mmCIF file of C-alpha atoms in Angstrom:
data_model
loop_
_atom_site.group_PDB
_atom_site.id
_atom_site.type_symbol
_atom_site.label_atom_id
_atom_site.label_comp_id
_atom_site.label_asym_id
_atom_site.label_seq_id
_atom_site.Cartn_x
_atom_site.Cartn_y
_atom_site.Cartn_z
ATOM 1 C CA MET V 30 -17.248 -26.647 1.586
ATOM 2 C CA ILE V 31 -20.116 -24.422 2.873
ATOM 3 C CA ASP V 32 -19.310 -21.237 3.159
ATOM 4 C CA PRO V 33 -20.356 -19.998 6.212
ATOM 5 C CA LEU V 34 -19.967 -16.227 5.158
ATOM 6 C CA ALA V 35 -21.832 -16.019 1.889
ATOM 7 C CA HIS V 36 -23.696 -14.241 3.095
ATOM 8 C CA VAL V 37 -21.268 -11.180 4.004
ATOM 9 C CA ARG V 38 -20.333 -10.889 0.148
ATOM 10 C CA ASP V 39 -23.443 -8.889 -0.053
ATOM 11 C CA LEU V 40 -23.223 -6.252 2.097
ATOM 12 C CA PHE V 41 -19.982 -5.633 -0.091
ATOM 13 C CA ASP V 42 -18.903 -3.379 -3.011
ATOM 14 C CA LEU V 43 -17.454 -5.980 -5.832
ATOM 15 C CA ASP V 44 -17.768 -5.579 -9.712
ATOM 16 C CA ASP V 45 -18.162 -9.217 -10.834
ATOM 17 C CA ASP V 46 -16.406 -8.126 -13.700
ATOM 18 C CA VAL V 47 -13.137 -8.444 -11.450
ATOM 19 C CA VAL V 48 -11.560 -10.549 -9.150
ATOM 20 C CA TYR V 49 -10.012 -8.414 -6.690
ATOM 21 C CA LEU V 50 -6.886 -10.141 -4.722
ATOM 22 C CA ASP V 51 -5.530 -7.143 -3.122
ATOM 23 C CA GLY V 52 -6.633 -7.027 -0.074
ATOM 24 C CA ASN V 53 -3.566 -7.976 1.437
ATOM 25 C CA SER V 54 -3.204 -4.300 0.859
ATOM 26 C CA LEU V 55 -6.490 -2.013 0.108
ATOM 27 C CA GLY V 56 -10.104 -3.635 1.242
ATOM 28 C CA ALA V 57 -12.039 -3.529 -0.842
ATOM 29 C CA PRO V 58 -16.459 -0.858 0.638
ATOM 30 C CA PRO V 59 -18.198 -2.322 1.985
ATOM 31 C CA LYS V 60 -21.763 -1.166 0.319
ATOM 32 C CA ALA V 61 -22.806 1.135 3.774
ATOM 33 C CA VAL V 62 -20.123 3.179 3.999
ATOM 34 C CA ALA V 63 -20.514 6.114 0.903
ATOM 35 C CA ALA V 64 -23.713 6.746 2.052
ATOM 36 C CA ARG V 65 -22.420 6.743 5.378
ATOM 37 C CA VAL V 66 -19.636 9.593 4.106
ATOM 38 C CA GLN V 67 -22.407 11.369 3.015
ATOM 39 C CA GLU V 68 -24.140 11.885 6.094
ATOM 40 C CA VAL V 69 -21.047 12.944 8.075
ATOM 41 C CA ILE V 70 -20.505 15.257 5.898
ATOM 42 C CA SER V 71 -23.501 16.266 4.761
ATOM 43 C CA HIS V 72 -24.959 16.575 8.308
ATOM 44 C CA GLN V 73 -23.160 16.155 11.366
ATOM 45 C CA TRP V 74 -20.242 18.635 9.031
ATOM 46 C CA GLY V 75 -22.694 20.082 7.445
ATOM 47 C CA ARG V 76 -25.250 20.933 9.039
ATOM 48 C CA ARG V 77 -23.802 20.383 12.368
ATOM 49 C CA LEU V 78 -21.302 22.024 12.219
ATOM 50 C CA ILE V 79 -19.184 22.476 15.178
ATOM 51 C CA ARG V 80 -21.272 21.105 17.324
ATOM 52 C CA SER V 81 -20.438 17.730 16.529
ATOM 53 C CA TRP V 82 -17.391 17.485 18.214
ATOM 54 C CA SER V 83 -19.362 17.425 21.060
ATOM 55 C CA GLU V 84 -21.802 15.253 19.949
ATOM 56 C CA GLY V 85 -19.569 12.131 19.138
ATOM 57 C CA TRP V 86 -16.613 13.172 17.271
ATOM 58 C CA TRP V 87 -14.953 13.363 19.609
ATOM 59 C CA GLU V 88 -15.376 9.984 21.790
ATOM 60 C CA THR V 89 -14.723 8.438 18.396
ATOM 61 C CA PRO V 90 -10.474 7.354 18.529
ATOM 62 C CA GLU V 91 -11.934 5.499 21.846
ATOM 63 C CA ARG V 92 -14.921 3.961 20.704
ATOM 64 C CA VAL V 93 -13.570 2.210 17.219
ATOM 65 C CA GLY V 94 -10.884 1.869 18.952
ATOM 66 C CA ASP V 95 -12.629 -0.857 20.945
ATOM 67 C CA ARG V 96 -14.209 -1.637 17.705
ATOM 68 C CA VAL V 97 -11.485 -2.497 16.788
ATOM 69 C CA GLY V 98 -9.956 -3.952 20.164
ATOM 70 C CA ARG V 99 -12.488 -7.275 19.823
ATOM 71 C CA LEU V 100 -10.642 -7.819 16.863
ATOM 72 C CA VAL V 101 -7.423 -8.015 17.883
ATOM 73 C CA GLY V 102 -8.457 -9.547 21.889
ATOM 74 C CA ALA V 103 -8.014 -6.469 24.040
ATOM 75 C CA ALA V 104 -10.954 -5.671 25.922
ATOM 76 C CA PRO V 105 -12.502 -1.741 26.461
ATOM 77 C CA GLY V 106 -10.087 1.012 26.676
ATOM 78 C CA GLN V 107 -6.946 -0.153 25.829
ATOM 79 C CA VAL V 108 -6.771 0.128 21.616
ATOM 80 C CA VAL V 109 -6.625 3.430 20.292
ATOM 81 C CA VAL V 110 -7.691 4.826 15.712
ATOM 82 C CA ALA V 111 -5.584 7.562 15.262
ATOM 83 C CA ASP V 112 -2.811 8.505 13.129
ATOM 84 C CA SER V 113 -0.215 5.856 10.484
ATOM 85 C CA THR V 114 0.736 2.620 11.515
ATOM 86 C CA SER V 115 3.989 4.654 11.381
ATOM 87 C CA VAL V 116 3.517 7.305 13.351
ATOM 88 C CA ASN V 117 1.998 4.660 16.218
ATOM 89 C CA LEU V 118 4.996 2.331 16.033
ATOM 90 C CA PHE V 119 6.919 5.451 16.622
ATOM 91 C CA LYS V 120 5.756 6.076 19.330
ATOM 92 C CA ALA V 121 5.395 2.555 20.718
ATOM 93 C CA LEU V 122 9.530 2.226 20.203
ATOM 94 C CA MET V 123 10.200 4.889 21.975
ATOM 95 C CA ALA V 124 7.550 4.350 24.947
ATOM 96 C CA ALA V 125 8.847 1.139 25.034
ATOM 97 C CA ALA V 126 12.526 2.244 24.660
ATOM 98 C CA ARG V 127 12.432 5.069 27.260
ATOM 99 C CA ASN V 128 11.613 2.390 29.788
ATOM 100 C CA ALA V 129 13.958 0.084 28.992
ATOM 101 C CA THR V 130 17.004 -1.228 30.562
ATOM 102 C CA GLY V 131 18.311 -2.937 27.830
ATOM 103 C CA THR V 132 21.388 -1.575 25.138
ATOM 104 C CA GLU V 133 19.536 -3.307 21.886
ATOM 105 C CA ILE V 134 15.891 -3.547 19.644
ATOM 106 C CA VAL V 135 16.145 -6.433 17.636
ATOM 107 C CA VAL V 136 13.701 -6.050 14.433
ATOM 108 C CA ASP V 137 12.378 -8.989 12.655
ATOM 109 C CA GLU V 138 15.084 -8.871 9.286
ATOM 110 C CA GLY V 139 12.376 -9.199 7.182
ATOM 111 C CA THR V 140 10.003 -6.574 8.546
ATOM 112 C CA PHE V 141 7.920 -3.946 6.752
ATOM 113 C CA PRO V 142 10.988 -1.517 5.296
ATOM 114 C CA THR V 143 8.778 1.527 6.982
ATOM 115 C CA ASP V 144 8.936 -0.662 10.985
ATOM 116 C CA GLY V 145 12.835 -0.626 10.067
ATOM 117 C CA TYR V 146 12.797 2.769 9.072
ATOM 118 C CA ILE V 147 11.522 3.839 12.248
ATOM 119 C CA ALA V 148 13.452 0.919 14.236
ATOM 120 C CA ARG V 149 16.586 2.517 13.178
ATOM 121 C CA SER V 150 15.120 6.208 13.613
ATOM 122 C CA VAL V 151 14.092 4.959 17.425
ATOM 123 C CA ALA V 152 17.951 3.548 18.172
ATOM 124 C CA GLU V 153 19.147 6.953 17.323
ATOM 125 C CA LEU V 154 16.674 8.955 19.751
ATOM 126 C CA THR V 155 17.787 6.714 21.786
ATOM 127 C CA GLY V 156 21.539 5.842 21.765
ATOM 128 C CA LEU V 157 20.204 1.950 20.936
ATOM 129 C CA ALA V 158 21.274 0.036 18.941
ATOM 130 C CA LEU V 159 19.577 -1.767 16.429
ATOM 131 C CA ARG V 160 20.182 -5.228 15.501
ATOM 132 C CA PRO V 161 18.170 -7.274 11.994
ATOM 133 C CA ALA V 162 17.753 -11.104 13.259
ATOM 134 C CA PRO V 163 15.443 -13.953 11.971
ATOM 135 C CA PRO V 164 12.309 -14.530 14.334
ATOM 136 C CA GLU V 165 13.134 -18.600 14.787
ATOM 137 C CA HIS V 166 16.697 -16.717 15.787
ATOM 138 C CA LEU V 167 16.431 -13.741 18.885
ATOM 139 C CA ASP V 168 19.695 -14.346 19.958
ATOM 140 C CA LEU V 169 17.917 -12.614 22.760
ATOM 141 C CA SER V 170 20.201 -11.628 26.117
ATOM 142 C CA ASP V 171 19.944 -9.315 29.103
ATOM 143 C CA THR V 172 21.361 -6.579 26.242
ATOM 144 C CA THR V 173 18.234 -6.661 24.840
ATOM 145 C CA ALA V 174 15.553 -3.756 24.960
ATOM 146 C CA VAL V 175 13.010 -4.100 22.976
ATOM 147 C CA VAL V 176 12.417 -6.370 20.161
ATOM 148 C CA LEU V 177 9.836 -5.874 17.109
ATOM 149 C CA LEU V 178 7.699 -8.214 15.283
ATOM 150 C CA ASN V 179 5.854 -8.486 12.262
ATOM 151 C CA HIS V 180 2.416 -11.131 13.398
ATOM 152 C CA VAL V 181 3.147 -12.334 9.419
ATOM 153 C CA ASP V 182 5.369 -11.105 6.435
ATOM 154 C CA TYR V 183 4.479 -9.124 4.787
ATOM 155 C CA LYS V 184 6.054 -10.697 1.262
ATOM 156 C CA THR V 185 5.916 -14.494 2.446
ATOM 157 C CA GLY V 186 2.495 -14.135 3.913
ATOM 158 C CA ARG V 187 4.378 -16.889 6.561
ATOM 159 C CA LEU V 188 2.545 -16.428 10.610
ATOM 160 C CA LEU V 189 4.827 -15.778 14.018
ATOM 161 C CA ASP V 190 3.801 -18.506 16.803
ATOM 162 C CA MET V 191 3.172 -14.457 18.666
ATOM 163 C CA ALA V 192 2.346 -16.728 21.970
ATOM 164 C CA ALA V 193 5.958 -18.511 21.687
ATOM 165 C CA LEU V 194 7.518 -15.344 20.785
ATOM 166 C CA THR V 195 5.753 -12.693 23.367
ATOM 167 C CA ARG V 196 7.297 -15.012 26.191
ATOM 168 C CA GLN V 197 10.630 -15.681 24.706
ATOM 169 C CA VAL V 198 11.013 -11.393 24.501
ATOM 170 C CA HIS V 199 9.616 -11.844 28.252
ATOM 171 C CA ASP V 200 12.399 -14.472 29.762
ATOM 172 C CA ALA V 201 14.378 -12.085 28.567
ATOM 173 C CA GLY V 202 13.252 -9.199 30.240
ATOM 174 C CA ALA V 203 12.355 -7.027 26.780
ATOM 175 C CA THR V 204 9.558 -5.455 25.805
ATOM 176 C CA VAL V 205 7.611 -7.124 22.457
ATOM 177 C CA VAL V 206 5.974 -4.517 20.615
ATOM 178 C CA TRP V 207 3.173 -6.840 17.464
ATOM 179 C CA ASP V 208 2.375 -5.094 14.364
ATOM 180 C CA LEU V 209 -0.813 -6.463 13.103
ATOM 181 C CA CYS V 210 -1.493 -4.597 10.130
ATOM 182 C CA HIS V 211 -1.311 -8.077 7.723
ATOM 183 C CA SER V 212 -3.327 -10.207 10.986
ATOM 184 C CA ALA V 213 -5.744 -8.527 11.920
ATOM 185 C CA GLY V 214 -9.316 -9.178 10.327
ATOM 186 C CA VAL V 215 -7.007 -12.790 9.766
ATOM 187 C CA LEU V 216 -7.183 -14.751 12.575
ATOM 188 C CA PRO V 217 -8.230 -14.838 15.930
ATOM 189 C CA ILE V 218 -5.498 -13.150 17.979
ATOM 190 C CA GLU V 219 -5.396 -12.372 21.976
ATOM 191 C CA LEU V 220 -3.439 -9.810 22.761
ATOM 192 C CA ASP V 221 -4.291 -8.941 26.403
ATOM 193 C CA ARG V 222 -3.943 -13.068 27.095
ATOM 194 C CA LEU V 223 -0.564 -13.474 25.735
ATOM 195 C CA GLY V 224 -0.062 -10.164 27.619
ATOM 196 C CA VAL V 225 1.415 -8.604 24.689
ATOM 197 C CA ASP V 226 3.682 -5.351 25.921
ATOM 198 C CA LEU V 227 2.086 -3.046 23.316
ATOM 199 C CA ALA V 228 0.814 -3.507 18.977
ATOM 200 C CA VAL V 229 -0.229 -2.011 16.536
ATOM 201 C CA GLY V 230 -1.786 -2.134 12.865
ATOM 202 C CA CYS V 231 -3.206 -0.824 9.937
ATOM 203 C CA THR V 232 -7.154 -1.122 9.384
ATOM 204 C CA TYR V 233 -7.742 -0.294 5.381
ATOM 205 C CA LYS V 234 -6.935 -3.864 4.999
ATOM 206 C CA PHE V 235 -8.328 -6.637 5.759
ATOM 207 C CA LEU V 236 -10.663 -4.234 7.884
ATOM 208 C CA ASN V 237 -11.636 -2.828 5.005
ATOM 209 C CA GLY V 238 -11.308 1.162 6.303
ATOM 210 C CA GLY V 239 -10.275 2.652 3.203
ATOM 211 C CA PRO V 240 -7.538 4.590 1.290
ATOM 212 C CA GLY V 241 -5.288 6.194 4.376
ATOM 213 C CA ALA V 242 -7.812 5.270 6.616
ATOM 214 C CA PRO V 243 -6.274 5.374 10.781
ATOM 215 C CA ALA V 244 -4.021 2.921 12.189
ATOM 216 C CA PHE V 245 -4.641 1.734 15.196
ATOM 217 C CA LEU V 246 -2.395 1.880 18.984
ATOM 218 C CA TYR V 247 -2.611 -1.634 21.675
ATOM 219 C CA VAL V 248 -1.944 -0.433 25.352
ATOM 220 C CA PRO V 249 -2.193 -2.532 27.625
ATOM 221 C CA THR V 250 -4.157 -0.444 30.641
ATOM 222 C CA ALA V 251 -1.253 -1.668 32.639
ATOM 223 C CA ALA V 252 1.036 -0.775 30.703
ATOM 224 C CA GLN V 253 -1.040 2.823 30.319
ATOM 225 C CA PRO V 254 0.603 4.500 33.431
ATOM 226 C CA ALA V 255 4.602 4.219 32.240
ATOM 227 C CA PHE V 256 3.126 5.264 28.204
ATOM 228 C CA HIS V 257 5.103 8.137 27.893
ATOM 229 C CA GLN V 258 5.053 8.600 24.185
ATOM 230 C CA PRO V 259 7.125 11.756 22.415
ATOM 231 C CA LEU V 260 4.127 13.534 21.065
ATOM 232 C CA THR V 261 2.856 14.592 23.158
ATOM 233 C CA GLY V 262 -0.499 17.436 21.444
ATOM 234 C CA TRP V 263 -3.209 18.835 23.243
ATOM 235 C CA THR V 264 -5.199 15.503 22.589
ATOM 236 C CA GLY V 265 -4.027 13.430 24.929
ATOM 237 C CA HIS V 266 -4.082 15.775 27.693
ATOM 238 C CA GLU V 267 -5.601 15.251 30.970
ATOM 239 C CA ALA V 268 -7.519 18.160 30.006
ATOM 240 C CA PRO V 269 -6.962 18.851 26.018
ATOM 241 C CA PHE V 270 -10.088 22.264 26.883
ATOM 242 C CA ALA V 271 -7.616 23.827 29.222
ATOM 243 C CA MET V 272 -5.062 24.964 26.819
ATOM 244 C CA ARG V 273 -2.674 24.435 30.342
ATOM 245 C CA GLY V 274 1.139 25.802 28.944
ATOM 246 C CA GLU V 275 2.207 22.207 31.244
ATOM 247 C CA TYR V 276 1.623 18.553 29.326
ATOM 248 C CA ALA V 277 0.121 16.029 31.467
ATOM 249 C CA PRO V 278 -0.759 13.178 29.998
ATOM 250 C CA ASP V 279 -4.840 11.119 29.879
ATOM 251 C CA PRO V 280 -4.354 9.011 32.610
ATOM 252 C CA GLY V 281 -5.555 5.831 30.035
ATOM 253 C CA VAL V 282 -5.145 4.787 26.413
ATOM 254 C CA SER V 283 -5.962 8.765 25.181
ATOM 255 C CA ARG V 284 -2.423 9.841 26.064
ATOM 256 C CA ALA V 285 -1.719 7.474 22.989
ATOM 257 C CA ARG V 286 -3.359 10.454 21.096
ATOM 258 C CA VAL V 287 -1.673 13.249 19.657
ATOM 259 C CA GLY V 288 -3.617 15.797 17.426
ATOM 260 C CA THR V 289 -7.552 16.465 15.562
ATOM 261 C CA PRO V 290 -8.753 12.914 14.558
ATOM 262 C CA ASP V 291 -9.549 12.223 10.725
ATOM 263 C CA ILE V 292 -13.419 12.287 11.694
ATOM 264 C CA ILE V 293 -14.200 11.239 7.846
ATOM 265 C CA SER V 294 -11.514 8.602 7.713
ATOM 266 C CA MET V 295 -12.566 7.599 11.410
ATOM 267 C CA LEU V 296 -16.478 7.712 10.933
ATOM 268 C CA ALA V 297 -16.250 5.568 7.684
ATOM 269 C CA LEU V 298 -13.991 3.073 9.286
ATOM 270 C CA ASP V 299 -16.581 3.032 11.658
ATOM 271 C CA ALA V 300 -19.243 1.757 8.876
ATOM 272 C CA ALA V 301 -16.415 -0.707 7.285
ATOM 273 C CA LEU V 302 -16.528 -2.961 11.209
ATOM 274 C CA ASP V 303 -19.947 -3.130 11.543
ATOM 275 C CA VAL V 304 -19.822 -6.184 8.470
ATOM 276 C CA TRP V 305 -17.165 -7.239 11.499
ATOM 277 C CA ASP V 306 -19.975 -7.422 13.989
ATOM 278 C CA GLU V 307 -21.605 -10.027 11.161
ATOM 279 C CA VAL V 308 -19.166 -13.189 11.261
ATOM 280 C CA ASP V 309 -17.790 -15.257 14.056
ATOM 281 C CA LEU V 310 -13.756 -14.601 13.168
ATOM 282 C CA LYS V 311 -13.028 -18.647 13.668
ATOM 283 C CA ASP V 312 -15.465 -18.510 10.456
ATOM 284 C CA VAL V 313 -13.465 -15.467 8.215
ATOM 285 C CA ARG V 314 -9.560 -17.981 10.066
ATOM 286 C CA ALA V 315 -11.142 -21.931 8.728
ATOM 287 C CA LYS V 316 -12.635 -19.933 4.760
ATOM 288 C CA GLY V 317 -8.989 -18.276 4.901
ATOM 289 C CA LEU V 318 -7.209 -21.102 5.475
ATOM 290 C CA ALA V 319 -8.874 -23.547 2.758
ATOM 291 C CA LEU V 320 -9.103 -20.541 -0.034
ATOM 292 C CA THR V 321 -5.401 -20.013 0.544
ATOM 293 C CA ALA V 322 -4.992 -23.617 0.226
ATOM 294 C CA HIS V 323 -6.820 -24.607 -2.750
ATOM 295 C CA PHE V 324 -5.241 -21.810 -4.830
ATOM 296 C CA ARG V 325 -2.392 -23.153 -3.882
ATOM 297 C CA GLY V 326 -2.822 -26.452 -4.934
ATOM 298 C CA LEU V 327 -3.766 -25.177 -8.309
ATOM 299 C CA VAL V 328 -0.498 -22.929 -8.503
ATOM 300 C CA GLU V 329 1.761 -25.404 -7.277
ATOM 301 C CA GLY V 330 3.609 -26.800 -10.153
ATOM 302 C CA LEU V 331 3.037 -24.005 -13.102
ATOM 303 C CA PRO V 332 6.325 -23.359 -14.802
ATOM 304 C CA GLY V 333 8.458 -21.225 -13.207
ATOM 305 C CA VAL V 334 6.426 -21.155 -10.105
ATOM 306 C CA GLU V 335 8.109 -21.211 -6.514
ATOM 307 C CA VAL V 336 5.650 -21.052 -4.149
ATOM 308 C CA ILE V 337 7.542 -19.121 -1.228
ATOM 309 C CA THR V 338 4.319 -19.055 1.665
ATOM 310 C CA PRO V 339 4.078 -21.925 4.068
ATOM 311 C CA ALA V 340 1.711 -24.851 3.202
ATOM 312 C CA ASP V 341 0.773 -25.470 7.231
ATOM 313 C CA GLU V 342 -1.165 -23.076 8.630
ATOM 314 C CA TRP V 343 1.657 -20.694 9.368
ATOM 315 C CA ARG V 344 0.004 -18.111 6.983
ATOM 316 C CA GLY V 345 -1.972 -15.925 6.551
ATOM 317 C CA HIS V 346 -4.351 -15.109 3.808
ATOM 318 C CA GLN V 347 -1.886 -14.416 1.248
ATOM 319 C CA VAL V 348 -0.377 -16.976 -1.647
ATOM 320 C CA SER V 349 3.561 -15.621 -2.455
ATOM 321 C CA LEU V 350 4.473 -16.946 -5.428
ATOM 322 C CA ARG V 351 8.123 -16.593 -7.148
ATOM 323 C CA HIS V 352 8.464 -16.719 -10.744
ATOM 324 C CA GLU V 353 12.096 -14.029 -12.760
ATOM 325 C CA ARG V 354 8.899 -12.612 -14.595
ATOM 326 C CA ALA V 355 7.223 -11.779 -11.639
ATOM 327 C CA ALA V 356 6.455 -8.014 -12.600
ATOM 328 C CA ASP V 357 5.713 -8.544 -16.370
ATOM 329 C CA LEU V 358 3.010 -11.145 -15.137
ATOM 330 C CA MET V 359 1.298 -9.207 -12.560
ATOM 331 C CA ALA V 360 0.576 -6.206 -15.240
ATOM 332 C CA ALA V 361 -0.575 -9.300 -17.420
ATOM 333 C CA LEU V 362 -3.511 -10.469 -15.267
ATOM 334 C CA ILE V 363 -3.681 -6.917 -13.919
ATOM 335 C CA ALA V 364 -5.047 -6.136 -17.961
ATOM 336 C CA ARG V 365 -6.882 -9.355 -17.423
ATOM 337 C CA ASN V 366 -8.856 -7.998 -14.186
ATOM 338 C CA VAL V 367 -7.574 -10.578 -12.173
ATOM 339 C CA ILE V 368 -5.787 -8.279 -9.206
ATOM 340 C CA GLY V 369 -2.743 -8.908 -6.964
ATOM 341 C CA ASP V 370 0.374 -6.898 -6.898
ATOM 342 C CA HIS V 371 3.900 -7.338 -7.369
ATOM 343 C CA ARG V 372 6.965 -6.860 -4.402
ATOM 344 C CA PRO V 373 10.951 -6.359 -6.269
ATOM 345 C CA PRO V 374 12.473 -8.325 -7.927
ATOM 346 C CA ASP V 375 10.133 -11.187 -8.115
ATOM 347 C CA VAL V 376 7.333 -11.799 -5.928
ATOM 348 C CA LEU V 377 3.245 -11.863 -6.673
ATOM 349 C CA ARG V 378 1.280 -12.095 -4.091
ATOM 350 C CA PHE V 379 -2.823 -12.469 -3.777
ATOM 351 C CA GLY V 380 -4.387 -11.468 -0.905
ATOM 352 C CA PHE V 381 -8.009 -13.637 0.031
ATOM 353 C CA ALA V 382 -10.592 -11.540 1.802
ATOM 354 C CA PRO V 383 -13.164 -14.944 3.230
ATOM 355 C CA LEU V 384 -15.577 -11.400 3.872
ATOM 356 C CA TYR V 385 -16.041 -11.193 -0.425
ATOM 357 C CA ASN V 386 -14.063 -13.681 -1.885
ATOM 358 C CA THR V 387 -14.357 -17.598 -3.443
ATOM 359 C CA PHE V 388 -13.587 -19.835 -4.593
ATOM 360 C CA GLY V 389 -14.469 -19.274 -7.563
ATOM 361 C CA ASP V 390 -11.905 -15.779 -7.622
ATOM 362 C CA ALA V 391 -9.418 -18.223 -6.971
ATOM 363 C CA GLU V 392 -10.052 -20.833 -9.063
ATOM 364 C CA ARG V 393 -9.788 -17.708 -11.801
ATOM 365 C CA ALA V 394 -6.525 -16.868 -10.692
ATOM 366 C CA ALA V 395 -4.957 -18.926 -10.639
ATOM 367 C CA ALA V 396 -6.477 -20.671 -14.314
ATOM 368 C CA THR V 397 -5.445 -16.634 -16.130
ATOM 369 C CA LEU V 398 -2.064 -17.926 -14.386
ATOM 370 C CA LYS V 399 -2.142 -20.980 -16.332
ATOM 371 C CA GLU V 400 -2.515 -19.224 -19.480
ATOM 372 C CA LEU V 401 -0.119 -16.439 -19.241
ATOM 373 C CA LEU V 402 2.810 -19.248 -18.443
#
């Protein structure tokens, strides 16, 4: 297969002795990030000081939000980068619950734990019931207020049908909130076209924003006037520097902001996003499916190994294996410079980032696993 992304790998700072297959937890740093962060520290902060707020810093959450928005199918003015996924999810669920007429929040039963924790807190605060359900059997009704779904399952790598499930939620008269943490930067996403109500996601996985990089929140233009989130911080005010005693939200997506932006991390993300200007998400998706299929073919049939990631195209860019000695095997793989991760009790995860992972990486990882088995 001709690799349409071969040129992009040179934009990353990678150790040739390491096979890094944990981009679904923390993406590798593009080379340009370090120099950009140094410029932010030495010049923007070090020389311009407070003046930098009026020289671009203040608008950074929206500007970088538009860059992320392009990767998830959102027109400008609908994505803001700020806070963490957990905080943004709380904002989204609370805003959705406040506008709902139903009495329950339905959450994907296999959801990433923090999503479940936040959903439970929102249910307790709003008086709504919380009901976990498998995505294939949501059993929605007119009592359903909000549905929270993970686009890609963090443990198995299964990809959900966003179009079909969004229609199903809307047919029940409910609001859908999508978690895109494991799909942003993996495949073309069409939030606007599919009429998604709200979405959140992180930027430190396949978007390579760095550890603790700020997350993003999607609020479509039509939903912004009714998006009344509970964390009414000063940067979400319509006139933040007027220092008024009463809160009045910004009329646009900026109402989703809360506190002072984490400028250094946000501008590191901004630099990391430059690599996406060089690629087409269709190419990223094609290579990701090919990489995961190749690795899957190499590990299927290994003794004691069960592949739990779907074999068809309804998967993200990871392959998850089940083995009774998963923790020990992953520790041994990492000791041999093949880096994936382990999810208790018995799952090994291998995340393939098409921007920098190669078919050689897949082959070396599979061969090392075979030796250990």
